[in-house]
mmCIF file of C-alpha atoms in Angstrom:
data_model
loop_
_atom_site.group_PDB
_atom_site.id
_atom_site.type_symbol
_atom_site.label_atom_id
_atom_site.label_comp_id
_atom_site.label_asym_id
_atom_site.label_seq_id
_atom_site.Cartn_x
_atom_site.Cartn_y
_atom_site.Cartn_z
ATOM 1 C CA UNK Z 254 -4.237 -65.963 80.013
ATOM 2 C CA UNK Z 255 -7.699 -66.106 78.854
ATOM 3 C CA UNK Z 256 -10.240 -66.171 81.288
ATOM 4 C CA UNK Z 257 -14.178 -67.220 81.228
ATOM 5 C CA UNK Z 258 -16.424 -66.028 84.160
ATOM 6 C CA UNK Z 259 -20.380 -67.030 84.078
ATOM 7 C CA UNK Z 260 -23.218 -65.423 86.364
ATOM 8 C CA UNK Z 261 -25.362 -66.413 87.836
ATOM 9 C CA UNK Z 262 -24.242 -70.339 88.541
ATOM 10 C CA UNK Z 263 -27.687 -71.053 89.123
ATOM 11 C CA UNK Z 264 -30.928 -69.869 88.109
ATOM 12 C CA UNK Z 265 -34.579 -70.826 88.997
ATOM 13 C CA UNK Z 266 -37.305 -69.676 86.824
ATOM 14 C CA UNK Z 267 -40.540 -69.881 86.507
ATOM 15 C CA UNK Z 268 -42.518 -70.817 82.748
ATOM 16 C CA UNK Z 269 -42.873 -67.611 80.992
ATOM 17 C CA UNK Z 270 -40.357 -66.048 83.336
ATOM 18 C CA UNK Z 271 -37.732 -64.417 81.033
ATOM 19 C CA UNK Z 272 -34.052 -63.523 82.230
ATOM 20 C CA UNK Z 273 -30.335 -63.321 81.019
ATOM 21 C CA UNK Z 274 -27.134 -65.198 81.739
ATOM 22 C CA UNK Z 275 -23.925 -63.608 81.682
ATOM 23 C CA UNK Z 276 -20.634 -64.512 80.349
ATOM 24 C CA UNK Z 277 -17.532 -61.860 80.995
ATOM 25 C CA UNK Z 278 -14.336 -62.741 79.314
ATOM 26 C CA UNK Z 279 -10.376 -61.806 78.649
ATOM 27 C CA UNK Z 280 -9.187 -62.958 75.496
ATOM 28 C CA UNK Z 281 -6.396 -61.480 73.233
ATOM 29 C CA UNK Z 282 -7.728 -61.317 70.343
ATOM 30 C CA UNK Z 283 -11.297 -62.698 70.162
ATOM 31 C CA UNK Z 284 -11.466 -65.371 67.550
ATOM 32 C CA UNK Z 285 -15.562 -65.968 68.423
ATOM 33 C CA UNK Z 286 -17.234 -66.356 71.713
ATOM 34 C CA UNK Z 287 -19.592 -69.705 71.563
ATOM 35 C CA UNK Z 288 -22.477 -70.798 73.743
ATOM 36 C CA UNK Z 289 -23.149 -74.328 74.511
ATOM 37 C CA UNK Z 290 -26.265 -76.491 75.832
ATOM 38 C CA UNK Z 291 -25.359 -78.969 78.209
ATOM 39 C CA UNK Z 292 -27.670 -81.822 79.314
ATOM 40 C CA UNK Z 293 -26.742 -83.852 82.623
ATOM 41 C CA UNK Z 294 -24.505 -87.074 81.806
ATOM 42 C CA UNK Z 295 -24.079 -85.540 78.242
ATOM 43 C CA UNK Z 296 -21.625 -83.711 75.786
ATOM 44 C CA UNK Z 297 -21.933 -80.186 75.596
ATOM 45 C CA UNK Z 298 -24.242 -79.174 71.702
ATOM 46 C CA UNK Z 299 -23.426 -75.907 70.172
ATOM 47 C CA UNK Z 300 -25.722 -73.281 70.105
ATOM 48 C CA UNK Z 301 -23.853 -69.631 69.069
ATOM 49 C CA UNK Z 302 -20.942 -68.434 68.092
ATOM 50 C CA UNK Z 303 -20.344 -64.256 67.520
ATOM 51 C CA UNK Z 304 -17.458 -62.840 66.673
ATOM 52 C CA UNK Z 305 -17.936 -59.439 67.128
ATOM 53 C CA UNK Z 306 -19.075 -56.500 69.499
ATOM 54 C CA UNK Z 307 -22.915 -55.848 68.237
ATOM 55 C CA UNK Z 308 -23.625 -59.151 66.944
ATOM 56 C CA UNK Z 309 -26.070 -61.311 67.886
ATOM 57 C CA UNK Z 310 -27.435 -64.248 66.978
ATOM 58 C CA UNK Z 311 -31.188 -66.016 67.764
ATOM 59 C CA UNK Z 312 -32.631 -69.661 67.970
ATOM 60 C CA UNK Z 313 -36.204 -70.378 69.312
ATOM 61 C CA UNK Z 314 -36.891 -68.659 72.766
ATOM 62 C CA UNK Z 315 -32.953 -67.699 72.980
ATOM 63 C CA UNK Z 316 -31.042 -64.644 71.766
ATOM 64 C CA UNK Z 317 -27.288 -64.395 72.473
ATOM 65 C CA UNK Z 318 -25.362 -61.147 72.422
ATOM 66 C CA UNK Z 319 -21.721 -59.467 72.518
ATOM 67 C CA UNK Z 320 -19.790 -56.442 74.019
ATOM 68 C CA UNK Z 321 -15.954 -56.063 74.013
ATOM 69 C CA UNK Z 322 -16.108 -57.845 77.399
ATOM 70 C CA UNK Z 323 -19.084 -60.014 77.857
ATOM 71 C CA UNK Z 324 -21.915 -61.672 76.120
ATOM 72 C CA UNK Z 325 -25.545 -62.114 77.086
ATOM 73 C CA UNK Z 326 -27.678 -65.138 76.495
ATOM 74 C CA UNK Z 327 -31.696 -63.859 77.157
ATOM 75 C CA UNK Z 328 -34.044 -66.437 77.430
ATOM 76 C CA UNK Z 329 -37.135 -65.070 76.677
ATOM 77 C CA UNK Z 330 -40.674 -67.198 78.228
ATOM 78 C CA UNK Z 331 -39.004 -70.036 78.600
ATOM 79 C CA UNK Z 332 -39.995 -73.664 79.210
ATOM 80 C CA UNK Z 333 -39.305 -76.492 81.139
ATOM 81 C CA UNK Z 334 -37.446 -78.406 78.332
ATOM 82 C CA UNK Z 335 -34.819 -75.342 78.209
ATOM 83 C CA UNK Z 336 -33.852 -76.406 81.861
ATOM 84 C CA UNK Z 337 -29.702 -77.128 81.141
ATOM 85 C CA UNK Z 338 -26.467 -76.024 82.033
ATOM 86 C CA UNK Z 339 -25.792 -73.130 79.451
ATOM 87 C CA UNK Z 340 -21.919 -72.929 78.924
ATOM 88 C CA UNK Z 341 -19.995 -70.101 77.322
ATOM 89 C CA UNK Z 342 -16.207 -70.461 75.634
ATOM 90 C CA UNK Z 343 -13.860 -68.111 73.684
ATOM 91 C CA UNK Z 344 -10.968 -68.812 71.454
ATOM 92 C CA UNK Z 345 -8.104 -66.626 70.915
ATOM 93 C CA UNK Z 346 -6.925 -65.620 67.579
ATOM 94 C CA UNK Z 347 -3.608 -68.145 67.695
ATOM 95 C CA UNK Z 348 -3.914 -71.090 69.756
ATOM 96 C CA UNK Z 349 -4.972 -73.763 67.467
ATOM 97 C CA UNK Z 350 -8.601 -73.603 68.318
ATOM 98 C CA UNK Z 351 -8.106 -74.128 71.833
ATOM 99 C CA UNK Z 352 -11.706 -72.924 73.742
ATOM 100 C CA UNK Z 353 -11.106 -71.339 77.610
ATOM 101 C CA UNK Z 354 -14.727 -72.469 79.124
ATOM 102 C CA UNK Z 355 -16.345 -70.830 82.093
ATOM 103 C CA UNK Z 356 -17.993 -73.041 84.678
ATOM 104 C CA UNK Z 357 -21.263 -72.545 83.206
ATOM 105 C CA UNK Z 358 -24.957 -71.215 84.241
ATOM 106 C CA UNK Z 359 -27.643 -74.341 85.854
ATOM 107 C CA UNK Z 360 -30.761 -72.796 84.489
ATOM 108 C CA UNK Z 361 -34.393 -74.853 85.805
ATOM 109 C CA UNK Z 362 -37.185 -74.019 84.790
ATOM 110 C CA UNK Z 363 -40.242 -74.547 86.924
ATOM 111 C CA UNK Z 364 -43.780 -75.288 85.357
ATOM 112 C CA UNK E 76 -21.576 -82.602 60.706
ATOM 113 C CA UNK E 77 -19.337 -84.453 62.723
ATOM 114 C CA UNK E 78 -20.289 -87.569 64.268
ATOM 115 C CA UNK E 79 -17.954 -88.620 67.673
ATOM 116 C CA UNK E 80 -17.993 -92.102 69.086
ATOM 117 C CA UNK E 81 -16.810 -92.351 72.417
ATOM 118 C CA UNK E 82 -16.952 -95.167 74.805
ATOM 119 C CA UNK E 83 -17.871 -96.685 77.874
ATOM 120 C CA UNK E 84 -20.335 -93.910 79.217
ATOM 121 C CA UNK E 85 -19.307 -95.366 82.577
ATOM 122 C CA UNK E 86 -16.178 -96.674 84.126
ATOM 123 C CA UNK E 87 -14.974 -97.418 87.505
ATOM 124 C CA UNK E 88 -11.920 -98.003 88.041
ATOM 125 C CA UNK E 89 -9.341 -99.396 91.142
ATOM 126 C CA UNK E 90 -6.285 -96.802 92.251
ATOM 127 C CA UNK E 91 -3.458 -97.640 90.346
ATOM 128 C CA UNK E 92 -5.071 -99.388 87.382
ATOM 129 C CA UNK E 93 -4.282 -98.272 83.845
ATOM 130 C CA UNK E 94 -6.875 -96.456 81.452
ATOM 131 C CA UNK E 95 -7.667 -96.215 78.142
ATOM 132 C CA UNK E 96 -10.388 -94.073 76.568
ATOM 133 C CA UNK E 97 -10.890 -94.249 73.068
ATOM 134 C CA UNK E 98 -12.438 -91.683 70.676
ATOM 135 C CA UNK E 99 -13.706 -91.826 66.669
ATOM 136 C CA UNK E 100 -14.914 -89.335 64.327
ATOM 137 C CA UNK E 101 -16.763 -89.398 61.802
ATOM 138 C CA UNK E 102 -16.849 -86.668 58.619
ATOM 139 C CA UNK E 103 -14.074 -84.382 57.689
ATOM 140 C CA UNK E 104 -10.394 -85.616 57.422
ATOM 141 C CA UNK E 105 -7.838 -84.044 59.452
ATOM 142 C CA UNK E 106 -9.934 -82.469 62.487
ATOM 143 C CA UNK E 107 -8.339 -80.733 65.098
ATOM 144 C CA UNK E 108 -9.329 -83.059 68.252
ATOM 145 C CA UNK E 109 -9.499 -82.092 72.199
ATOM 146 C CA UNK E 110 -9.224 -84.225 75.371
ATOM 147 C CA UNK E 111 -11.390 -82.301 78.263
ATOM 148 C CA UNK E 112 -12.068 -82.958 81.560
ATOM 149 C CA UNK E 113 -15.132 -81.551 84.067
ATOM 150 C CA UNK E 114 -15.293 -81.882 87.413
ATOM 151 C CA UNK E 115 -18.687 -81.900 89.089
ATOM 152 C CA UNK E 116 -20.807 -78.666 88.460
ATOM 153 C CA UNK E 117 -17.505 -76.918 87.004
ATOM 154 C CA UNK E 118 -16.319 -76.164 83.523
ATOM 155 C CA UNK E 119 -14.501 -77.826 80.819
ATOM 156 C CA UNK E 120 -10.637 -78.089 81.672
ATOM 157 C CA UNK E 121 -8.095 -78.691 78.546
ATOM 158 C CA UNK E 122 -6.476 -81.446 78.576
ATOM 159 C CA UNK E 123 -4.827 -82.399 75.631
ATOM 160 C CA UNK E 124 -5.143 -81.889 71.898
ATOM 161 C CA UNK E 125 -4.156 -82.923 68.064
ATOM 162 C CA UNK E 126 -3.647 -80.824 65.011
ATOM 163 C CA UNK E 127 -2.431 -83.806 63.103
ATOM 164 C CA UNK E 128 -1.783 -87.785 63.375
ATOM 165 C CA UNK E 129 1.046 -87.914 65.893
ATOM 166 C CA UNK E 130 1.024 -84.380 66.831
ATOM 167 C CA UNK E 131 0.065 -84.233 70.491
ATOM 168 C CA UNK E 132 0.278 -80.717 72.801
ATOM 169 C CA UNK E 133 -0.827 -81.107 76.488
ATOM 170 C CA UNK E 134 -2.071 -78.590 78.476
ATOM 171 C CA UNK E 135 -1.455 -79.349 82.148
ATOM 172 C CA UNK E 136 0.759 -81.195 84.103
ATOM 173 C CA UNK E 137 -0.720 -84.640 85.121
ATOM 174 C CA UNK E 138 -0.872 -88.489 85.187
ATOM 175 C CA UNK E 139 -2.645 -88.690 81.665
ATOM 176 C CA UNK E 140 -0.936 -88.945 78.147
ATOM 177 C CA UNK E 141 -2.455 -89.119 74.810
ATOM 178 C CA UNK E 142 -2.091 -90.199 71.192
ATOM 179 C CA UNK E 143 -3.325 -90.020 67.662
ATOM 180 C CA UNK E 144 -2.478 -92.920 65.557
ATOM 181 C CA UNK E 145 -5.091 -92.228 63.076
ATOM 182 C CA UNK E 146 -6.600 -89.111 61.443
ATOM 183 C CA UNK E 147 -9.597 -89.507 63.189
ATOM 184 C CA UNK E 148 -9.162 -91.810 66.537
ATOM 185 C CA UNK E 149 -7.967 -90.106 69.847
ATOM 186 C CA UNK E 150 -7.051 -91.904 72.774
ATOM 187 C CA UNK E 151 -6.713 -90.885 76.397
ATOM 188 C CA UNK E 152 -4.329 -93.403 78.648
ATOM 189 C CA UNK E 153 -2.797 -93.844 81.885
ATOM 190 C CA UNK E 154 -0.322 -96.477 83.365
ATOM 191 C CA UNK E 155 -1.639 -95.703 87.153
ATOM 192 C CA UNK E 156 -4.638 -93.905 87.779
ATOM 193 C CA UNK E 157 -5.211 -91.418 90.872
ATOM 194 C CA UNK E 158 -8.341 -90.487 93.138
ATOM 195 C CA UNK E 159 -8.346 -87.179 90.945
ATOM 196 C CA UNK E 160 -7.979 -88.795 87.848
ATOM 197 C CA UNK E 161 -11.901 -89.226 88.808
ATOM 198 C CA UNK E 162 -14.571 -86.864 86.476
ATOM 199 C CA UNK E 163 -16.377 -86.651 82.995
ATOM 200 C CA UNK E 164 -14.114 -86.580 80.062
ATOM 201 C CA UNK E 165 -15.030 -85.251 76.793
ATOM 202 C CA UNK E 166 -14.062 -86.172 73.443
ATOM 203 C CA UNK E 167 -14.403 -83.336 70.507
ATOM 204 C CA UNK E 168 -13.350 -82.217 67.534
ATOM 205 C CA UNK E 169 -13.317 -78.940 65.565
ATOM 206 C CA UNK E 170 -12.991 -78.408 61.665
ATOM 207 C CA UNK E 171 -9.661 -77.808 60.292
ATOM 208 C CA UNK E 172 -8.953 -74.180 60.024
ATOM 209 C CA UNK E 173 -10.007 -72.435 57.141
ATOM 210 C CA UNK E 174 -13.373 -74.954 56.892
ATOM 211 C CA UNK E 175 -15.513 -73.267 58.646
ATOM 212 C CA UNK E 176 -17.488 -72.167 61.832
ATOM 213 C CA UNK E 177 -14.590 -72.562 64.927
ATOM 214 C CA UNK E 178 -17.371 -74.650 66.858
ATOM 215 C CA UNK E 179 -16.643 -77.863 68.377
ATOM 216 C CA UNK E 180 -18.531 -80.938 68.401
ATOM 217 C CA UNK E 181 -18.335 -83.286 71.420
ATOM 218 C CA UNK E 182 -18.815 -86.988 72.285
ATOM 219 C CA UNK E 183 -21.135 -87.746 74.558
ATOM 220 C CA UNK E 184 -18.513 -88.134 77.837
ATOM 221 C CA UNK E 185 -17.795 -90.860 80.048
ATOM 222 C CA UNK E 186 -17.592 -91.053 83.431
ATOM 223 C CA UNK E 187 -14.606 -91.791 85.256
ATOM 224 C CA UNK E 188 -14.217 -93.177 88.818
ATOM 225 C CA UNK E 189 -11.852 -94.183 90.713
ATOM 226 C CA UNK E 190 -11.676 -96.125 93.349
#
């Protein structure tokens, strides 16, 4: 069974204050791990998706990366307006692009 | 990019009414499309989900059914609903295979409670 497990569930940071979420995961046979951006009272937006140990992918002030058994999403000086709950998924290789979530990291960001 | 309508934002329900949630897409033809449920402060729980018109697999035992009479509407029903029936379900959709990037695009939830 593929599992999903986020750390830390919450985070408080200050502006400017960089730091890194965690994702570990189980899969059988990684199809691509994906981060989401989750507002309150809203659908989940994509942000990443890697599909392989090394990779890594970058969008404004975040960076996301992959092992073989986690992934790392660095948030470098960040801002008030990248306050969110930062979700990560992974789909296995054959389940008709069914995505295992973890329960996700609340990330505010004090000015 | 693909565009999901789903609708109300915000429902509240009695115990033991029935419930139907309905859910469009626009873009592509043939997307795969996903039923999910999140409790409060918790992840994204499978519930259901369509690889074609008609073609419905469900991923947990529970008081919920679904169906896909059209390529691109998905609809979430029950004949009774439950106290934890209560939470935010998510509509979304994902390219068909072979189209693309494996991410999935979501509506934009509603809120289930019931009373």
């Amino acid at each position: 069974e593929d599992q999903v497990t986020q750390s830390p569930e919450a985070l408080r940071l200050q502006e400017g204050e960089s730091s890194s979420l965690n994702c570990s995961y189980t899969v059988s046979g990684l199809r691509g791990l994906f981060w989401y951006r989750q507002d309150p009272g809203k659908g989940p937006e994509f942000l990443f998706t890697l599909y392989s140990a090394g990779e890594e992918k970058e969008k404004e002030r975040l960076k996301a990366t992959l092992t073989k058994k986690e992934s790392f999403l660095h948030i470098t000086a960040p801002k008030p307006e990248d306050s969110a709950t930062y979700l990560c998924a992974v789909q296995a290789g054959t389940n008709a692009g069914k995505s295992t979530f973890g329960d996700g990291t609340t990330l505010t960001v004090k000015p | 990019s693909q565009t999901i309508h789903q609708w109300p934002a915000t429902l509240v329900q009695p115990v033991g009414s029935p419930l139907s949630l309905e859910c469009t897409v626009e873009g592509t033809s043939n997307p795969n499309l996903y039923w999910y449920r999140q409790a409060a402060g918790r992840g994204l729980q499978l519930l259901f989900y369509s690889v074609g018109i008609g073609q419905i697999s469900s991923e947990v035992p529970q008081n919920l059914s679904a169906s896909r009479p059209q390529d691109r509407q998905f609809i979430l029903s029950s004949k009774k609903l439950l106290l934890s029936d209560s939470g935010f379900y998510l509509c979304a959709c994902k390219l068909p295979p072979g189209q693309g990037n494996e991410k999935l695009f979501f509506g934009s939830g509603t809120q289930l409670s019931v009373l």
